[in-house]
Coordinates of C-alpha atoms and ligand atoms in Angstrom, one line a residue:
M19 CA 186.5 -40.7 180.4
R20 CA 183.7 -41.4 177.9
S21 CA 185.6 -43.7 175.6
A22 CA 186.7 -45.9 178.6
L23 CA 183.1 -46.1 179.8
A24 CA 181.9 -47.0 176.4
L25 CA 184.3 -49.9 176.1
V26 CA 183.2 -51.3 179.4
A27 CA 179.6 -50.8 178.4
V28 CA 180.0 -52.6 175.1
S29 CA 181.8 -55.6 176.5
L30 CA 179.2 -56.2 179.2
F31 CA 176.2 -55.2 177.3
L32 CA 173.2 -57.6 177.3
A33 CA 170.2 -57.2 174.9
P34 CA 166.9 -55.9 176.2
S35 CA 164.5 -58.9 176.3
V36 CA 160.7 -59.1 176.4
A37 CA 160.6 -62.8 177.5
S38 CA 163.1 -63.7 180.1
F39 CA 162.5 -67.5 180.0
A40 CA 164.1 -69.9 177.6
Q41 CA 160.9 -72.0 177.4
V42 CA 158.9 -69.3 175.8
P43 CA 158.1 -70.2 172.1
A44 CA 160.0 -68.2 169.5
P45 CA 157.9 -65.4 167.9
T46 CA 156.6 -66.2 164.4
P47 CA 158.2 -64.2 161.8
V48 CA 155.7 -61.9 160.1
D49 CA 155.7 -60.1 156.8
Y50 CA 155.0 -56.8 158.5
L51 CA 154.2 -54.9 155.3
A52 CA 151.4 -57.4 154.6
E53 CA 149.8 -57.0 158.0
T54 CA 146.4 -55.2 158.4
P55 CA 145.0 -53.4 161.3
T56 CA 141.9 -54.4 163.3
R57 CA 139.1 -51.9 162.5
A58 CA 136.3 -50.5 164.5
P59 CA 134.0 -47.5 163.8
H60 CA 133.6 -46.1 167.3
A61 CA 136.0 -47.2 170.0
M62 CA 139.0 -49.5 170.3
V63 CA 141.1 -51.2 173.0
V64 CA 144.5 -52.8 172.4
S65 CA 146.5 -54.7 174.9
I66 CA 148.9 -57.6 175.3
H67 CA 146.1 -59.8 176.7
H68 CA 142.8 -60.8 175.0
D69 CA 140.9 -61.0 178.4
A70 CA 142.1 -57.6 179.4
T71 CA 141.1 -56.1 176.0
D72 CA 137.7 -57.8 176.4
A73 CA 137.3 -56.3 179.9
G74 CA 137.9 -52.8 178.4
V75 CA 135.4 -53.3 175.6
E76 CA 132.8 -54.6 178.1
I77 CA 133.2 -51.5 180.1
L78 CA 132.9 -49.3 177.1
H79 CA 129.6 -51.1 176.2
Q80 CA 128.4 -50.4 179.7
G81 CA 128.7 -46.6 179.0
G82 CA 132.2 -46.2 180.3
N83 CA 134.6 -43.7 178.7
A84 CA 138.2 -44.3 177.8
V85 CA 139.4 -43.9 181.4
D86 CA 136.8 -46.3 182.8
A87 CA 138.0 -48.8 180.2
A88 CA 141.6 -48.1 181.1
V89 CA 141.1 -48.7 184.8
A90 CA 139.3 -52.0 183.9
V91 CA 142.2 -53.0 181.6
G92 CA 144.8 -52.1 184.1
F93 CA 143.2 -54.2 186.9
A94 CA 142.5 -57.0 184.4
L95 CA 146.2 -57.2 183.3
A96 CA 147.1 -57.4 187.0
V97 CA 145.3 -60.7 186.9
V98 CA 145.9 -62.2 183.4
Y99 CA 149.4 -60.9 182.8
P100 CA 151.2 -61.2 186.1
A101 CA 154.7 -60.8 184.6
A102 CA 154.0 -57.0 184.2
G103 CA 150.3 -56.2 184.8
N104 CA 150.1 -55.3 188.5
I105 CA 148.8 -53.8 191.6
G106 CA 152.2 -54.0 193.2
G107 CA 154.0 -51.8 190.8
G108 CA 153.5 -48.4 189.2
G109 CA 153.3 -46.5 186.0
F110 CA 152.1 -43.5 183.9
M111 CA 148.7 -42.7 182.4
L112 CA 148.3 -40.1 179.7
I113 CA 144.7 -39.0 179.1
R114 CA 143.7 -36.8 176.2
P115 CA 140.1 -35.6 176.3
S116 CA 138.5 -35.2 172.8
S117 CA 137.0 -31.8 173.4
A118 CA 137.3 -28.8 175.6
R119 CA 134.4 -30.2 177.6
G120 CA 136.9 -32.5 179.3
I121 CA 136.3 -36.0 180.5
G122 CA 134.6 -37.7 183.5
K123 CA 133.8 -36.4 186.8
D124 CA 136.5 -33.6 186.8
A125 CA 135.5 -32.5 183.3
A126 CA 134.5 -28.9 184.3
L127 CA 137.6 -28.5 186.4
K128 CA 140.1 -29.5 183.7
H129 CA 138.6 -27.7 180.7
G130 CA 139.6 -30.4 178.4
S131 CA 143.3 -30.2 179.0
P132 CA 145.4 -33.4 178.7
V133 CA 146.3 -35.0 182.0
F134 CA 149.4 -37.1 183.0
L135 CA 149.1 -39.2 186.1
D136 CA 152.4 -40.2 187.7
Y137 CA 151.7 -43.3 189.8
R138 CA 155.4 -44.4 189.8
E139 CA 156.7 -46.3 192.8
E140 CA 158.5 -44.3 195.5
A141 CA 161.5 -45.3 197.6
P142 CA 160.5 -46.2 201.3
A143 CA 161.7 -44.1 204.1
A144 CA 164.2 -46.7 205.1
A145 CA 165.9 -46.6 201.7
S146 CA 169.3 -45.0 201.4
A147 CA 171.8 -44.2 198.7
N148 CA 174.1 -47.0 199.5
M149 CA 171.5 -49.7 200.4
Y150 CA 172.6 -52.0 197.6
L151 CA 176.3 -51.8 198.4
D152 CA 178.3 -54.1 200.6
A153 CA 180.9 -53.0 203.2
Q154 CA 183.5 -52.7 200.5
G155 CA 181.2 -50.4 198.5
N156 CA 180.5 -53.0 195.8
I157 CA 177.0 -53.6 194.4
I158 CA 175.4 -56.7 196.0
P159 CA 174.3 -58.8 193.1
Q160 CA 170.5 -59.1 192.7
A161 CA 169.8 -57.0 195.9
S162 CA 167.9 -54.4 194.0
I163 CA 166.2 -56.9 191.6
T164 CA 165.0 -59.9 193.6
G165 CA 163.4 -60.3 197.0
P166 CA 161.7 -58.1 199.5
H167 CA 164.4 -55.4 199.5
A168 CA 163.9 -54.6 195.8
S169 CA 160.5 -53.0 196.0
G170 CA 159.3 -49.4 196.0
V171 CA 156.0 -48.3 197.5
P172 CA 153.5 -49.4 194.8
G173 CA 151.5 -46.8 193.0
T174 CA 149.1 -48.7 190.7
V175 CA 146.2 -48.9 193.0
A176 CA 146.4 -45.2 193.9
G177 CA 146.9 -44.3 190.2
L178 CA 144.0 -46.4 188.8
A179 CA 141.6 -45.3 191.6
Y180 CA 142.6 -41.6 191.1
A181 CA 142.0 -42.0 187.4
E182 CA 138.5 -43.5 188.0
A183 CA 137.5 -41.0 190.7
H184 CA 138.5 -37.9 188.6
F185 CA 138.1 -38.8 185.0
G186 CA 136.0 -41.9 184.8
R187 CA 132.2 -41.9 184.4
L188 CA 131.3 -45.2 186.2
T189 CA 132.3 -46.5 189.6
L190 CA 135.5 -48.3 190.7
A191 CA 133.4 -51.4 191.6
K192 CA 131.9 -51.5 188.2
V193 CA 135.1 -51.2 186.2
M194 CA 136.9 -53.7 188.5
A195 CA 134.2 -56.3 188.1
P196 CA 135.9 -58.0 185.1
A197 CA 139.3 -58.3 186.9
I198 CA 137.7 -59.7 190.0
R199 CA 135.8 -62.2 187.8
L200 CA 139.0 -63.3 186.0
A201 CA 140.9 -63.7 189.3
R202 CA 138.0 -65.7 190.9
D203 CA 136.8 -67.9 188.0
G204 CA 140.2 -68.0 186.3
Y205 CA 141.3 -67.7 182.7
V206 CA 142.7 -70.2 180.3
L207 CA 146.5 -70.2 179.8
S208 CA 148.1 -70.5 176.4
A209 CA 151.4 -72.3 175.9
E210 CA 153.3 -69.1 176.0
E211 CA 151.7 -68.0 179.2
A212 CA 152.1 -71.3 180.9
A213 CA 155.8 -71.3 180.0
N214 CA 156.2 -67.8 181.4
L215 CA 154.9 -68.9 184.8
Q216 CA 157.8 -71.2 185.1
S217 CA 160.0 -68.2 185.8
P218 CA 162.8 -69.1 188.3
N219 CA 162.1 -65.6 189.7
L220 CA 158.9 -67.0 191.3
T221 CA 160.2 -70.4 192.4
Q222 CA 162.3 -69.1 195.3
F223 CA 159.5 -67.3 197.1
P224 CA 156.9 -69.7 198.8
A225 CA 153.7 -67.8 198.1
S226 CA 154.8 -67.1 194.4
H227 CA 155.8 -70.8 194.0
R228 CA 152.4 -71.9 195.4
I229 CA 150.2 -69.5 193.5
F230 CA 151.9 -69.3 190.0
Q231 CA 153.6 -72.7 190.0
R232 CA 151.2 -74.9 192.0
D233 CA 154.2 -75.8 194.2
G234 CA 156.1 -77.3 191.2
N235 CA 153.2 -79.0 189.4
F236 CA 153.5 -76.3 186.7
Y237 CA 150.4 -75.1 184.9
K238 CA 150.0 -76.3 181.4
A239 CA 148.5 -74.8 178.2
G240 CA 144.7 -75.1 178.3
E241 CA 144.4 -75.1 182.1
T242 CA 142.3 -72.5 183.9
F243 CA 144.4 -70.4 186.3
K244 CA 142.5 -69.1 189.3
Q245 CA 143.7 -66.6 191.9
P246 CA 141.2 -66.6 194.8
E247 CA 143.5 -64.6 197.1
L248 CA 144.0 -61.9 194.4
A249 CA 140.2 -62.0 193.8
N250 CA 139.7 -61.2 197.5
T251 CA 142.2 -58.3 197.5
L252 CA 140.7 -56.8 194.4
T253 CA 137.2 -57.1 195.9
Q254 CA 138.4 -55.1 199.0
I255 CA 140.1 -52.5 196.7
A256 CA 136.9 -52.1 194.7
A257 CA 135.0 -51.4 197.9
D258 CA 137.6 -49.0 199.3
P259 CA 140.8 -48.3 197.4
T260 CA 142.2 -46.2 200.3
S261 CA 142.4 -49.5 202.3
F262 CA 145.6 -50.3 200.3
Y263 CA 147.3 -47.3 201.7
H264 CA 145.6 -46.5 205.0
G265 CA 143.4 -49.4 206.1
K266 CA 143.3 -53.2 206.5
L267 CA 145.2 -54.0 203.3
A268 CA 147.9 -51.5 204.2
A269 CA 148.3 -53.2 207.6
Q270 CA 148.6 -56.6 205.9
I271 CA 151.2 -55.4 203.4
A272 CA 153.2 -53.7 206.2
A273 CA 153.0 -56.9 208.4
F274 CA 154.2 -59.0 205.4
E275 CA 157.0 -56.7 204.8
A276 CA 158.2 -56.6 208.4
A277 CA 158.1 -60.4 208.6
N278 CA 160.1 -60.7 205.4
Q279 CA 162.8 -58.1 205.8
G280 CA 161.0 -55.8 203.4
L281 CA 161.3 -52.1 203.7
I282 CA 157.7 -50.9 203.1
T283 CA 156.0 -49.7 206.2
A284 CA 152.4 -48.6 207.0
K285 CA 153.8 -45.0 207.1
D286 CA 155.3 -45.4 203.6
L287 CA 152.0 -46.6 202.2
A288 CA 150.1 -43.7 204.0
H289 CA 152.6 -41.2 202.5
Y290 CA 152.1 -42.4 198.9
E291 CA 150.2 -40.0 196.5
V292 CA 149.5 -39.8 192.8
K293 CA 151.0 -36.8 191.1
E294 CA 149.2 -35.0 188.3
R295 CA 151.9 -33.6 186.0
T296 CA 151.8 -31.4 182.9
P297 CA 152.4 -33.6 179.8
L298 CA 155.2 -32.5 177.5
V299 CA 154.1 -31.1 174.1
G300 CA 156.3 -31.3 171.0
S301 CA 155.6 -31.3 167.3
Y302 CA 156.5 -33.4 164.3
H303 CA 155.7 -32.5 160.8
G304 CA 152.8 -30.4 162.0
L305 CA 151.5 -33.0 164.3
E306 CA 151.1 -32.4 168.1
V307 CA 153.2 -34.9 170.1
L308 CA 151.8 -35.2 173.6
T309 CA 154.1 -37.2 175.8
S310 CA 155.5 -38.1 179.2
P311 CA 157.3 -35.7 181.4
P312 CA 159.9 -36.7 184.1
P313 CA 160.2 -38.9 186.1
S314 CA 159.9 -40.5 182.7
S315 CA 163.0 -39.7 180.5
G316 CA 161.1 -41.0 177.5
G317 CA 159.0 -38.0 176.5
I318 CA 161.8 -35.5 176.3
A319 CA 164.1 -38.0 174.5
L320 CA 161.3 -38.6 172.0
I321 CA 160.8 -34.9 171.4
E322 CA 164.5 -34.4 170.9
I323 CA 164.7 -37.3 168.4
L324 CA 161.7 -36.0 166.5
N325 CA 163.0 -32.4 166.5
I326 CA 166.3 -33.5 165.0
L327 CA 164.5 -35.7 162.4
S328 CA 162.1 -32.9 161.5
G329 CA 164.9 -31.4 159.4
Y330 CA 165.0 -34.4 157.0
N331 CA 162.7 -35.7 154.4
L332 CA 163.0 -39.3 155.4
P333 CA 160.9 -40.9 152.6
K334 CA 163.1 -39.0 150.1
I335 CA 166.3 -40.2 151.9
G336 CA 165.2 -43.9 151.4
P337 CA 162.4 -46.3 151.9
D338 CA 161.2 -47.6 155.3
R339 CA 164.1 -49.2 157.3
S340 CA 166.6 -48.6 154.5
P341 CA 170.2 -48.0 155.5
D342 CA 170.0 -44.3 154.8
Q343 CA 166.9 -43.8 156.9
V344 CA 168.4 -46.0 159.7
H345 CA 171.5 -43.9 159.7
Y346 CA 169.8 -40.5 160.3
I347 CA 167.4 -42.0 162.8
T348 CA 170.2 -43.7 164.7
E349 CA 172.2 -40.5 164.9
A350 CA 169.1 -38.7 166.2
F351 CA 168.7 -41.5 168.9
R352 CA 172.4 -41.2 169.8
R353 CA 172.2 -37.5 170.4
A354 CA 168.9 -37.5 172.3
Y355 CA 170.2 -40.3 174.6
M356 CA 173.4 -38.4 175.3
D357 CA 171.3 -35.5 176.7
R358 CA 169.1 -38.0 178.5
T359 CA 172.1 -39.5 180.4
D360 CA 173.6 -36.1 181.3
Y361 CA 170.6 -34.3 182.5
L362 CA 167.6 -36.3 183.7
G363 CA 166.4 -37.3 187.2
D364 CA 163.3 -37.0 189.5
P365 CA 161.8 -33.6 188.6
D366 CA 160.7 -33.0 192.2
F367 CA 164.3 -33.0 193.3
N368 CA 166.2 -31.7 190.3
T369 CA 166.1 -28.7 188.0
L370 CA 165.8 -30.2 184.6
P371 CA 166.5 -28.1 181.4
L372 CA 163.5 -29.5 179.5
A373 CA 162.5 -26.4 177.7
E374 CA 166.0 -25.9 176.4
M375 CA 166.3 -29.6 175.4
A376 CA 163.1 -29.3 173.4
Q377 CA 163.9 -26.1 171.5
P378 CA 163.9 -26.7 167.7
Y379 CA 167.0 -24.5 167.3
Y380 CA 168.9 -26.8 169.6
A381 CA 167.9 -29.7 167.4
D382 CA 169.1 -27.6 164.4
A383 CA 172.5 -27.4 166.0
W384 CA 172.6 -31.1 166.8
R385 CA 171.6 -31.9 163.2
K386 CA 174.6 -30.0 161.8
T387 CA 176.8 -32.5 163.8
I388 CA 175.5 -35.5 161.8
D389 CA 177.6 -36.7 159.0
P390 CA 175.4 -37.9 156.1
L391 CA 177.6 -40.9 155.4
K392 CA 179.1 -42.2 158.6
P393 CA 178.3 -42.6 162.3
T394 CA 179.7 -40.2 165.0
S395 CA 181.2 -42.4 167.6
S396 CA 179.6 -41.8 171.0
A397 CA 183.1 -41.4 172.5
D398 CA 183.7 -38.4 170.1
L399 CA 180.2 -37.0 170.3
V400 CA 180.3 -33.3 171.5
R401 CA 177.1 -31.5 172.4
P402 CA 176.6 -28.1 170.6
A403 CA 177.8 -25.5 173.0
G404 CA 175.7 -22.7 174.4
Y405 CA 172.2 -24.3 174.4
L406 CA 172.1 -26.3 177.7
P407 CA 173.5 -25.5 181.1
D408 CA 176.7 -27.5 181.9
P409 CA 175.8 -30.9 183.3
T410 CA 177.0 -31.0 186.9
T411 CA 177.5 -34.8 186.8
I412 CA 178.3 -37.2 184.1
L413 CA 175.3 -39.4 183.9
H414 CA 174.7 -42.5 181.7
P415 CA 171.8 -44.4 180.4
Q416 CA 169.5 -46.6 182.4
K417 CA 169.8 -50.3 181.7
E418 CA 167.2 -52.4 180.0
D419 CA 164.6 -54.3 181.9
N420 CA 162.4 -57.1 181.2
E421 CA 158.7 -56.7 181.8
T422 CA 156.3 -53.8 181.5
T423 CA 153.1 -53.5 179.6
H424 CA 151.4 -50.8 177.6
F425 CA 147.7 -50.4 176.5
S426 CA 145.9 -47.9 174.3
I427 CA 142.2 -47.0 174.4
V428 CA 140.0 -44.6 172.4
D429 CA 136.3 -44.3 173.3
A430 CA 133.3 -43.4 171.1
D431 CA 133.7 -39.7 172.0
G432 CA 137.3 -39.7 170.8
N433 CA 138.8 -39.5 174.3
A434 CA 142.1 -41.4 174.4
V435 CA 144.2 -43.1 177.1
S436 CA 147.8 -44.2 176.7
N437 CA 149.0 -46.2 179.7
T438 CA 152.3 -48.0 180.5
Y439 CA 152.8 -49.6 183.8
T440 CA 155.3 -52.1 185.3
L441 CA 156.7 -54.3 187.9
N442 CA 160.1 -53.7 186.2
F443 CA 161.7 -57.1 185.6
G444 CA 159.4 -60.1 184.7
F445 CA 157.3 -60.8 187.8
G446 CA 159.0 -57.9 189.7
S447 CA 160.8 -58.9 192.8
G448 CA 159.4 -62.4 192.6
V449 CA 157.8 -61.8 196.0
T450 CA 154.0 -62.3 196.4
V451 CA 152.5 -60.5 199.4
D452 CA 150.9 -63.3 201.4
P453 CA 147.9 -63.7 201.8
L454 CA 147.0 -60.9 199.4
G455 CA 148.1 -62.8 196.2
F456 CA 149.9 -60.0 194.4
L457 CA 153.5 -59.6 193.3
L458 CA 155.7 -56.7 194.4
N459 CA 157.8 -54.7 192.0
D460 CA 161.6 -54.4 191.8
E461 CA 161.5 -50.8 190.7
M462 CA 164.2 -49.8 193.2
D463 CA 166.6 -51.2 190.5
D464 CA 165.7 -48.2 188.4
F465 CA 167.6 -46.0 190.9
T466 CA 171.3 -45.6 190.8
S467 CA 172.8 -48.3 193.0
K468 CA 176.3 -46.8 192.8
P469 CA 177.1 -43.6 190.8
N470 CA 179.4 -43.7 187.8
T471 CA 179.8 -47.5 188.1
P472 CA 178.8 -49.9 185.4
N473 CA 176.1 -52.3 186.5
A474 CA 175.7 -55.9 185.4
F475 CA 174.6 -54.6 182.1
G476 CA 177.6 -52.4 181.6
L477 CA 175.6 -49.3 182.0
I478 CA 176.0 -46.4 184.3
Q479 CA 173.4 -44.5 186.3
S480 CA 173.5 -41.0 187.7
A481 CA 173.9 -39.4 191.1
A482 CA 170.8 -37.3 190.3
N483 CA 168.8 -40.6 190.3
A484 CA 170.2 -41.7 193.7
I485 CA 168.1 -43.6 196.1
A486 CA 166.5 -41.4 198.7
P487 CA 163.3 -41.7 200.7
G488 CA 160.2 -40.4 198.8
H489 CA 162.1 -40.1 195.5
R490 CA 160.8 -41.8 192.3
P491 CA 163.3 -43.6 190.1
L492 CA 163.9 -42.3 186.6
S493 CA 161.8 -44.3 184.0
C494 CA 161.8 -44.8 180.3
M495 CA 158.1 -45.5 180.0
S496 CA 156.6 -43.1 177.4
P497 CA 152.9 -43.2 176.8
T498 CA 152.3 -40.9 173.9
I499 CA 149.4 -39.4 171.9
I500 CA 149.7 -37.7 168.5
S501 CA 147.1 -35.4 167.2
D502 CA 146.4 -33.1 164.3
P503 CA 146.3 -30.1 163.9
P504 CA 148.8 -28.9 166.4
I505 CA 147.6 -26.8 169.3
T506 CA 151.1 -25.6 170.2
D507 CA 150.1 -21.9 169.7
L508 CA 148.2 -22.1 173.0
Y509 CA 150.7 -24.3 174.8
G510 CA 153.9 -22.9 173.7
P511 CA 156.6 -25.2 172.3
I512 CA 156.7 -27.2 175.6
A513 CA 154.8 -27.0 178.8
K514 CA 157.0 -26.4 181.8
P515 CA 156.6 -29.0 184.5
G516 CA 154.3 -27.6 187.2
S517 CA 152.8 -24.9 185.0
T518 CA 149.1 -24.7 184.7
P519 CA 147.8 -26.1 181.4
T520 CA 146.0 -23.6 179.3
P521 CA 142.5 -24.4 178.4
T522 CA 142.5 -25.0 174.7
R523 CA 140.8 -26.6 171.7
P524 CA 142.1 -30.2 171.2
G525 CA 143.1 -31.1 167.7
K526 CA 142.1 -34.2 165.9
L527 CA 143.4 -37.5 167.4
R528 CA 145.7 -39.4 165.2
L529 CA 147.8 -42.0 167.1
V530 CA 148.0 -43.6 170.6
L531 CA 151.4 -45.1 171.1
G532 CA 153.5 -46.8 173.7
S533 CA 155.6 -49.9 174.5
P534 CA 157.6 -51.7 177.2
G535 CA 161.3 -52.4 176.7
G536 CA 163.3 -50.4 179.3
S537 CA 165.7 -48.1 177.6
T538 CA 164.4 -49.2 174.1
I539 CA 161.0 -47.7 174.9
M540 CA 161.5 -44.4 173.3
T541 CA 163.2 -45.7 170.3
T542 CA 160.3 -48.1 169.9
V543 CA 157.8 -45.3 170.1
A544 CA 159.9 -43.3 167.6
N545 CA 160.2 -46.3 165.2
D546 CA 156.4 -46.7 165.3
L547 CA 155.7 -43.0 164.8
I548 CA 158.2 -42.6 162.0
S549 CA 156.8 -45.8 160.3
V550 CA 153.3 -44.3 160.2
V551 CA 154.0 -40.6 159.7
D552 CA 157.0 -40.6 157.4
N553 CA 156.8 -44.0 155.7
G554 CA 153.0 -44.5 155.5
L555 CA 152.9 -47.9 157.1
N556 CA 149.5 -48.9 158.5
I557 CA 149.4 -49.2 162.3
Q558 CA 149.6 -53.0 162.4
S559 CA 152.6 -53.0 160.2
A560 CA 154.2 -50.4 162.3
A561 CA 153.6 -52.5 165.4
D562 CA 155.2 -55.6 163.8
A563 CA 158.0 -53.9 161.8
P564 CA 161.4 -54.9 163.0
R565 CA 163.0 -52.4 165.4
F566 CA 166.4 -50.8 165.7
H567 CA 167.9 -49.0 168.7
H568 CA 170.8 -47.0 169.7
Q569 CA 171.3 -45.4 173.2
Y570 CA 174.6 -43.6 172.9
L571 CA 176.3 -46.0 175.3
P572 CA 177.1 -48.7 174.6
D573 CA 178.0 -47.4 171.1
V574 CA 176.1 -50.3 169.4
L575 CA 173.4 -50.2 166.8
Q576 CA 171.0 -53.0 167.8
F577 CA 168.6 -54.7 165.6
E578 CA 165.8 -57.1 166.2
K579 CA 166.4 -60.5 164.6
A580 CA 163.8 -59.9 161.9
F581 CA 165.6 -56.9 160.6
S582 CA 166.9 -57.6 157.0
I583 CA 170.4 -59.0 157.1
P584 CA 171.6 -56.9 154.1
A585 CA 170.4 -53.7 155.9
V586 CA 172.4 -54.7 159.0
E587 CA 175.4 -55.5 156.9
A588 CA 175.1 -52.1 155.2
M589 CA 175.2 -50.4 158.5
K590 CA 178.2 -52.3 159.5
A591 CA 179.9 -51.3 156.2
R592 CA 179.2 -47.7 157.2
G593 CA 181.2 -48.0 160.4
Y594 CA 178.6 -48.9 162.9
T595 CA 179.1 -51.7 165.5
T596 CA 176.0 -53.7 165.0
R597 CA 174.3 -56.4 166.9
R598 CA 171.2 -58.5 166.0
A599 CA 169.3 -59.3 169.2
A600 CA 169.3 -63.1 168.9
E601 CA 173.0 -63.2 168.2
F602 CA 174.0 -62.2 171.7
D603 CA 171.0 -63.0 173.9
E604 CA 169.1 -66.0 173.0
K605 CA 166.7 -65.4 175.8
S606 CA 165.4 -62.3 174.0
Q607 CA 164.1 -64.5 171.1
G608 CA 165.4 -61.7 169.0
V609 CA 162.7 -59.2 169.9
W610 CA 162.1 -56.4 172.3
G611 CA 159.2 -54.2 173.2
D612 CA 155.5 -54.7 172.7
S613 CA 153.7 -51.9 170.8
E614 CA 149.9 -51.8 171.5
L615 CA 148.7 -49.0 169.2
I616 CA 145.7 -47.2 167.9
A617 CA 145.4 -45.0 164.8
V618 CA 142.5 -42.9 163.6
D619 CA 141.9 -43.0 159.9
P620 CA 142.1 -39.3 159.0
T621 CA 139.5 -39.5 156.3
T622 CA 136.9 -41.8 157.7
G623 CA 137.5 -41.4 161.4
E624 CA 137.6 -45.2 161.8
L625 CA 139.8 -46.6 164.5
L626 CA 142.6 -48.9 163.5
G627 CA 144.2 -51.2 166.1
G628 CA 147.8 -52.3 165.9
Q629 CA 148.5 -55.3 168.2
D630 CA 152.1 -56.4 168.5
H631 CA 152.4 -60.0 167.2
R632 CA 155.6 -60.6 169.0
H633 CA 153.3 -62.0 171.7
H634 CA 150.5 -64.4 170.9
F635 CA 147.8 -63.7 173.4
G636 CA 147.1 -60.0 172.7
K637 CA 144.0 -58.5 171.1
A638 CA 142.8 -55.3 169.4
A639 CA 139.1 -55.0 169.6
G640 CA 136.3 -52.5 169.5
Y641 CA 132.9 -51.8 168.2
Ligands
DON183 O1 160.4 -47.6 184.2 C1 161.2 -48.1 183.4 O2 161.7 -47.5 182.5 C2 161.5 -49.5 183.5 N1 161.2 -50.0 184.9 C3 160.6 -50.2 182.5 C4 161.0 -51.7 182.4 C5 160.5 -52.3 181.1 O3 160.0 -51.6 180.2 C6 160.7 -53.7 180.9 N2 160.0 -54.2 179.7 N3 160.2 -54.9 178.9

């Protein structure tokens, strides 16, 4: 069964892409090892857009903490990075207070424990398992991707407002002021941003075509792009965020949906709530790895990858990105993704064997199956017996998607926020809610449209991730925070979902990590982490270093275009099926992901920003 599926998957596989439009200028190749980080003594904000970063720094200067700045950046990106920044999508925010005093208005309540906010979209009540199938049971092309049917109930406004109310120091009105200003007064487009706005995804929907494409008179580099309708919506949210779910804004969204064959009703909006979940905690070479629990699949996959790799001395095996290192790391990726495909779904509706998956002795058993010289083919990969319960269904990886964004923030007290949020594909469903001026997500596509059937990308999704009212689709987004020394003695090896976090003494902050990139997200986070921790790269070099990825199925070792050709050839010679991104998907420009990272210099305490140069409008800044 597996080998047949693998064949289909390989033949149909498309590369993950960051930029979905042919007009986007190609990324400038960089000598990643020569790169140097942005430095700041007290606080740092790193995001894919310079105006959003500036918004975060402005709020820090006004006395805001990392959460205030994160909420400011989140709303600002909804204005200046409409491909992925959003109020019509959803995401995850990981908050790590620097001390047991906690952070913000809920400090006393939380005793300094880390917090994970799940503001992922939810399937509307009218959604059903077969909603994207035709009468013959075939998937209706694009139905879950484009247009009003593709959207889940958005969580971003609830998530950011919740973060501000509980963990911020300022007020929502204050932290939203920069976003409102950027929407009202506009921001200047670069060539890359102007090209992005020409997305065909936007052209087919009147309000999107009018707002983002000036009805066909496309914006050009250097022009100021203003969004008065969005400014008005943001102003209403700043005054009363509950209006988006229960009040006037909710009524307008529901009316728009009803008039456009959308599924989201006033009742769906009223039902939406942010879920505080216990972050997963793992360890790697003595460092604490704080990461994302389900409905993200990313955190547990990352922990498994790192557990397997903990048994190797990677720098001794070979230099950074050498074939020997790539081999062991790839084999760890392959094994973690096999488990991901077989076991994960929405934690509120499935029992997930997370604690078992995270056990070091399980990783020890996996490690014994790795041949030091050659790849294990995914078709022949056999999970070590006796560690995990039998998977009841054969599940397969999520496909890659095209736009999401991550940002990282550390404030002057050392509090850290790692946030990844998304509309899913670039510009989401393409649909702008008229007259509110914001794009709706196409996150419904992260559900399984049809169990055990390859989708357009040749990948198969699980029945456990089936569409059902109120369910949240499985995600790969993996905001992650690394600290030193570990505090696992108080947490146990992994916190069980739903368990009460134990008040504890936070260790010293080391890294704030995260990236977009669909199913490549956790291998990107792993690539960045290994680059710094094992190979000693600085954080800017880590962000820019060429990436490699394996996800079990398809059984293909993928490389970004910038990866050294001899290294790729060496992997081929070992028996891997290899692909360099640009060779099979020119739209991807040969890259994927977008790491927006922060490191703390362990000796001086200085903050170091790593801003991914795959895009040209981001910024790391601090003070
Ligand atoms: O939640 C997820 O895993 C996807 N919807 C994320 C999509 C994504 O990262 C696309 N970015 N390039």
